[in-house]
Coordinates of C-alpha atoms and ligand atoms in Angstrom, one line a residue:
X1 CA 138.1 144.4 24.6
X2 CA 141.1 142.2 23.9
X3 CA 140.1 139.3 21.8
X4 CA 142.1 136.2 22.6
X5 CA 143.2 134.8 19.3
X6 CA 142.5 131.1 19.0
X7 CA 145.3 129.3 17.2
X8 CA 144.7 125.7 16.2
X9 CA 147.9 123.7 17.2
X10 CA 147.8 121.9 13.9
X11 CA 148.8 125.0 11.9
X12 CA 151.7 125.8 14.2
X13 CA 155.2 125.2 12.9
X14 CA 156.8 121.9 14.0
X15 CA 160.4 121.5 12.8
X16 CA 160.7 117.9 14.1
X17 CA 158.4 115.0 13.1
X18 CA 158.9 111.3 14.0
X19 CA 157.0 109.1 11.5
X20 CA 157.4 105.5 10.4
X21 CA 160.7 105.1 12.2
X22 CA 162.1 108.1 10.4
X23 CA 163.1 111.5 11.7
X24 CA 161.7 114.3 9.4
X25 CA 163.2 117.7 9.8
X26 CA 162.3 121.1 8.3
X27 CA 165.5 121.9 6.4
X28 CA 166.2 125.3 7.9
X29 CA 169.0 125.9 5.5
X30 CA 166.4 126.3 2.8
X31 CA 164.2 128.8 4.7
X32 CA 162.8 131.4 4.4
X33 CA 161.9 130.9 0.8
X34 CA 161.6 127.1 0.6
X35 CA 159.8 124.8 3.0
X36 CA 161.6 121.5 2.4
X37 CA 162.2 118.5 4.6
X38 CA 165.3 116.5 5.4
X39 CA 164.7 112.8 6.2
X40 CA 167.0 111.0 8.6
X41 CA 167.1 107.2 8.3
X42 CA 170.0 106.7 10.7
X43 CA 172.0 108.4 13.5
X44 CA 174.6 109.6 11.0
X45 CA 172.0 111.5 9.1
X46 CA 170.9 113.1 12.3
X47 CA 174.5 114.0 13.3
X48 CA 174.9 115.6 9.8
X49 CA 171.7 117.5 10.2
X50 CA 172.7 119.0 13.6
X51 CA 176.3 119.8 12.6
X52 CA 175.2 121.5 9.3
X53 CA 172.3 123.3 11.0
X54 CA 169.5 121.6 9.0
X55 CA 168.0 121.6 12.5
X56 CA 169.3 124.1 15.0
X57 CA 168.3 125.7 18.3
X58 CA 169.2 124.3 21.7
X59 CA 166.0 122.4 22.5
X60 CA 165.5 121.3 18.8
X61 CA 169.0 119.8 18.6
X62 CA 168.4 117.9 21.8
X63 CA 165.2 116.4 20.6
X64 CA 166.8 115.6 17.2
X65 CA 169.8 113.9 18.9
X66 CA 167.4 111.8 21.1
X67 CA 165.7 110.5 18.0
X68 CA 169.1 110.0 16.4
X69 CA 170.0 107.6 19.2
X70 CA 166.6 105.9 18.8
X71 CA 167.4 105.3 15.1
X72 CA 170.7 103.7 16.2
X73 CA 168.7 101.3 18.5
X74 CA 166.2 100.6 15.7
X75 CA 169.0 100.0 13.2
X76 CA 170.9 97.9 15.7
X77 CA 173.9 100.2 15.4
X78 CA 176.6 100.5 18.1
X79 CA 174.8 102.7 20.6
X80 CA 178.0 103.9 22.3
X81 CA 179.4 104.9 18.9
X82 CA 176.1 106.7 18.0
X83 CA 176.1 108.5 21.3
X84 CA 179.7 109.7 20.8
X85 CA 179.0 110.8 17.2
X86 CA 175.8 112.7 18.2
X87 CA 177.5 114.2 21.3
X88 CA 180.4 115.6 19.2
X89 CA 178.2 117.5 16.7
X90 CA 178.0 120.9 18.6
X91 CA 179.6 121.7 21.9
X92 CA 177.7 124.6 23.5
X93 CA 173.9 123.9 23.8
X94 CA 173.5 121.8 26.9
X95 CA 170.2 120.5 25.7
X96 CA 172.0 118.1 23.3
X97 CA 173.9 116.5 26.2
X98 CA 170.8 116.5 28.5
X99 CA 168.7 114.6 25.9
X100 CA 171.4 112.2 24.9
X101 CA 172.2 111.4 28.6
X102 CA 168.5 110.9 29.4
X103 CA 168.2 108.4 26.4
X104 CA 171.5 106.6 27.4
X105 CA 170.2 106.2 31.0
X106 CA 167.0 104.7 29.7
X107 CA 169.0 102.3 27.4
X108 CA 171.2 101.2 30.3
X109 CA 168.1 100.5 32.4
X110 CA 166.8 98.3 29.6
X111 CA 164.1 100.8 28.5
X112 CA 163.3 101.9 24.9
X113 CA 165.4 104.8 23.7
X114 CA 162.6 105.7 21.2
X115 CA 160.0 106.0 24.1
X116 CA 162.4 108.3 26.0
X117 CA 163.0 110.4 22.9
X118 CA 159.2 110.7 22.4
X119 CA 158.9 111.8 26.0
X120 CA 161.6 114.5 25.6
X121 CA 159.8 115.7 22.4
X122 CA 156.4 115.9 24.1
X123 CA 157.8 117.6 27.2
X124 CA 159.6 120.2 25.0
X125 CA 156.3 121.1 23.4
X126 CA 154.5 121.5 26.7
X127 CA 157.3 123.4 28.3
X128 CA 157.7 125.9 25.5
X129 CA 154.0 126.6 25.6
X130 CA 154.2 127.2 29.3
X131 CA 157.2 129.6 28.8
X132 CA 154.9 131.6 26.5
X133 CA 152.1 131.7 29.0
X134 CA 154.4 132.7 31.8
X135 CA 156.4 135.3 29.9
X136 CA 153.4 136.9 28.1
X137 CA 152.4 138.6 31.4
X138 CA 155.6 140.7 31.1
X139 CA 154.5 142.1 27.8
X140 CA 152.5 145.4 27.6
X141 CA 150.1 146.4 24.9
X142 CA 152.0 148.5 22.4
X143 CA 155.5 147.1 23.3
X144 CA 158.3 147.1 20.7
X145 CA 160.3 143.9 21.5
X146 CA 163.7 143.2 20.1
X147 CA 164.9 139.7 19.7
X148 CA 168.1 138.1 18.4
X149 CA 168.7 135.0 16.3
X150 CA 165.8 132.5 16.2
X151 CA 164.4 131.3 19.5
X152 CA 161.2 130.3 17.9
X153 CA 159.3 127.2 17.0
X154 CA 162.1 126.4 14.6
X155 CA 164.6 126.3 17.5
X156 CA 162.4 124.0 19.6
X157 CA 159.7 121.3 19.1
X158 CA 156.9 124.0 18.8
X159 CA 156.1 127.6 20.0
X160 CA 159.8 128.5 20.8
X161 CA 161.1 130.2 23.9
X162 CA 161.5 133.9 23.3
X163 CA 159.1 133.7 20.4
X164 CA 156.6 131.7 22.5
X165 CA 156.4 134.7 24.8
X166 CA 155.9 137.0 21.8
X167 CA 153.3 134.7 20.2
X168 CA 151.3 134.4 23.4
X169 CA 151.3 138.1 23.8
X170 CA 150.0 138.5 20.2
X171 CA 147.4 135.7 20.6
X172 CA 146.2 137.5 23.8
X173 CA 145.5 140.6 21.7
X174 CA 148.5 142.7 22.7
X175 CA 149.5 145.1 19.9
X176 CA 153.3 144.5 19.6
X177 CA 156.0 145.0 17.0
X178 CA 159.0 142.7 16.9
X179 CA 162.4 144.1 15.9
X180 CA 164.3 141.2 14.4
X181 CA 168.1 141.2 14.4
X182 CA 169.3 139.6 11.2
X183 CA 172.0 137.8 13.2
X184 CA 175.0 137.4 11.1
X185 CA 176.6 135.2 9.8
X186 CA 173.9 132.5 9.5
X187 CA 171.0 135.1 9.5
X188 CA 168.7 133.2 11.8
X189 CA 166.7 136.4 11.9
X190 CA 165.3 135.3 8.6
X191 CA 163.9 132.2 10.4
X192 CA 162.3 134.5 13.0
X193 CA 160.9 136.7 10.2
X194 CA 159.5 133.6 8.5
X195 CA 157.7 132.5 11.7
X196 CA 156.3 136.0 12.4
X197 CA 155.1 136.5 8.8
X198 CA 153.5 133.0 8.9
X199 CA 151.4 134.1 11.9
X200 CA 150.8 137.7 10.9
X201 CA 152.8 139.1 13.8
X202 CA 154.1 142.6 12.9
X203 CA 157.9 142.8 12.7
X204 CA 160.8 144.8 11.2
X205 CA 164.2 143.4 10.3
X206 CA 167.4 145.3 11.2
X207 CA 171.1 144.7 10.8
X208 CA 172.7 143.7 14.0
X209 CA 174.5 147.1 14.2
X210 CA 171.2 149.0 14.2
X211 CA 170.0 147.7 17.6
X212 CA 172.0 150.2 19.7
X213 CA 170.8 153.1 17.6
X214 CA 167.1 152.1 18.1
X215 CA 167.7 151.8 21.8
X216 CA 169.4 155.3 21.9
X217 CA 166.3 156.6 20.0
X218 CA 164.0 155.1 22.8
X219 CA 162.4 152.8 20.2
X220 CA 162.9 149.5 22.1
X221 CA 160.7 148.7 25.1
X222 CA 162.0 145.2 25.9
X223 CA 164.5 142.6 24.7
X224 CA 163.8 138.9 24.8
X225 CA 166.3 136.3 23.6
X226 CA 166.8 132.5 23.9
X227 CA 169.6 130.6 25.5
X228 CA 171.8 127.6 24.7
X229 CA 173.1 127.1 28.2
X230 CA 172.5 128.9 31.6
X231 CA 175.0 128.3 34.5
X232 CA 174.2 128.2 38.2
X233 CA 175.8 131.7 38.5
X234 CA 173.3 133.1 36.0
X235 CA 175.8 133.3 33.1
X236 CA 173.8 132.9 29.8
X237 CA 175.4 131.4 26.7
X238 CA 173.5 132.4 23.6
X239 CA 174.0 133.4 19.9
X240 CA 177.0 135.7 19.3
X241 CA 175.8 139.3 19.7
X242 CA 173.7 138.6 22.7
X243 CA 176.3 140.0 25.1
X244 CA 176.5 143.3 23.1
X245 CA 172.7 143.6 23.2
X246 CA 172.8 143.1 27.0
X247 CA 175.4 145.8 27.5
X248 CA 173.5 148.2 25.4
X249 CA 170.2 147.4 27.2
X250 CA 171.9 148.0 30.6
X251 CA 173.2 151.4 29.3
X252 CA 169.8 152.4 28.0
X253 CA 167.9 150.9 31.0
X254 CA 165.9 148.5 28.8
X255 CA 164.6 145.2 30.4
X256 CA 166.6 142.3 29.0
X257 CA 165.0 138.9 29.4
X258 CA 166.2 135.4 28.6
X259 CA 163.6 132.7 27.8
X260 CA 164.6 129.1 28.3
X261 CA 163.3 125.7 29.6
X262 CA 164.9 124.1 32.6
X263 CA 166.6 121.6 30.2
X264 CA 168.8 124.6 29.2
X265 CA 170.2 125.0 32.7
X266 CA 173.6 123.5 33.5
X267 CA 174.1 123.5 37.3
X268 CA 177.4 121.6 37.2
X269 CA 179.7 123.4 34.7
X270 CA 181.8 126.4 35.5
X271 CA 182.5 129.0 32.8
X272 CA 185.9 127.5 32.1
X273 CA 184.2 124.2 31.3
X274 CA 182.0 125.6 28.5
X275 CA 183.2 125.3 24.9
X276 CA 182.0 128.2 22.8
X277 CA 181.5 126.7 19.3
X278 CA 183.7 128.2 16.5
X279 CA 182.2 127.4 13.1
X280 CA 183.7 127.3 9.6
X281 CA 185.1 130.7 8.7
X282 CA 183.4 130.4 5.3
X283 CA 180.2 131.3 7.1
X284 CA 181.6 134.8 7.7
X285 CA 183.7 135.3 4.6
X286 CA 181.1 134.2 2.1
X287 CA 177.4 135.0 1.5
X288 CA 176.0 132.0 -0.3
X289 CA 178.9 131.4 -2.7
X290 CA 180.1 134.9 -3.0
X291 CA 183.4 135.8 -1.3
X292 CA 182.8 139.1 0.5
X293 CA 186.4 139.8 1.6
X294 CA 189.8 139.8 0.0
X295 CA 191.0 136.2 -0.9
X296 CA 192.9 134.7 2.1
X297 CA 191.2 137.0 4.7
X298 CA 191.2 135.5 8.2
X299 CA 188.3 135.9 10.6
X300 CA 186.7 134.8 13.9
X301 CA 183.4 132.9 13.7
X302 CA 182.2 132.4 17.3
X303 CA 178.7 130.9 17.2
X304 CA 177.9 132.0 20.8
X305 CA 178.9 134.4 23.5
X306 CA 178.3 134.7 27.2
X307 CA 176.3 137.3 29.1
X308 CA 176.9 137.8 32.8
X309 CA 174.0 137.6 35.3
X310 CA 174.2 141.3 36.2
X311 CA 173.1 142.3 32.7
X312 CA 170.0 140.1 32.8
X313 CA 166.6 141.4 34.1
X314 CA 164.9 138.1 34.4
X315 CA 164.9 134.5 33.1
X316 CA 161.6 133.3 31.8
X317 CA 161.0 129.5 32.4
X318 CA 158.1 127.1 32.5
X319 CA 158.2 127.4 36.3
X320 CA 158.1 131.2 36.4
X321 CA 160.3 134.2 36.0
X322 CA 163.4 134.4 38.2
X323 CA 166.2 136.8 38.6
X324 CA 169.6 135.4 37.5
X325 CA 170.7 135.1 41.1
X326 CA 167.6 133.1 42.1
X327 CA 168.1 130.2 39.7
X328 CA 168.2 127.5 42.5
X329 CA 164.5 128.4 43.3
X330 CA 163.6 126.6 40.0
X331 CA 165.1 123.4 41.2
X332 CA 163.7 123.2 44.7
Ligands
LIG401 C1 165.5 128.3 21.8 S1 167.2 128.2 21.9 C2 167.7 128.9 20.3 C3 169.1 129.3 20.4 O1 169.9 128.5 19.5 C4 170.5 129.3 18.5 O2 171.7 128.9 18.1 P1 171.9 128.1 16.7 O3 171.0 128.8 15.7 O4 173.4 128.3 16.3 O5 171.5 126.7 17.0 C5 170.6 130.7 19.2 O6 171.6 130.7 20.1 C6 169.2 130.7 19.9 O7 169.1 131.7 20.9

């Protein structure tokens, strides 16, 4: 008999806390070995935190940016200036713009930015929980599930997106093992491993290059990843390496799912409009402070790539699972 694991919400990881007119963030640069907090007193602190990935993950940076604009209102800063600064932190995750625009709309209607930010925060928690409840039904007892980057509680307000599906399957007594891509160069796989270890969910870390070999050996049952932006045509923007996984999954006939809230959908932009973030080359050339390549080496450091709809089995949302060519069903 499957015993549903009861998890008390107070022990679940929450990377974002609003307290006494301060934004308190888990400093994800210090994980997995140190759990430390970064306190934001103004919108510039929040902009720094987003740009330097103190906080990261599409939904999480949206919520953080919303509170950043709220701090600008509380500190009586120039709201337009704050909006522009926060908007220019990272270009790919649509959630950042969705949250900032919602707060700006509230402000222009004479409403409290802070109240709107709190609503966005609460909604994100509820939506990520729902994504887990919906997606859990896709998971079979005994599944080996591969995931990429960190689409967990640390990338959202709580629960996560891809990891919410995995958590809910585990809490419902399904025996699963998670294969965790380390995800060079920022190694967000270590964040995923931190979350899974924290909750006792079995996992194995692999180098990104090992994924294909495991699929070839028939040792991966499903792949579930997050997303930073999903277009109307079903194209998914996610952490660099996602596209390679999707091609391999197609070749090996392995279901490839994307888990994301409706706030990650961008029904207006076309592919040519989307900026794929390129980050500091030092992230690739150095590991901590050690130069890994010959002095003066050049490199690419794309933070995201794009996966076409035809490589995606289904998109798991709070409103249900849809095929990538059925997205508009979600917005009826
Ligand atoms: C739940 S969305 C998480 C999404 O964000 C990550 O990017 P980054 O760590 O650079 O903010 C990655 O693309 C994840 O899939």
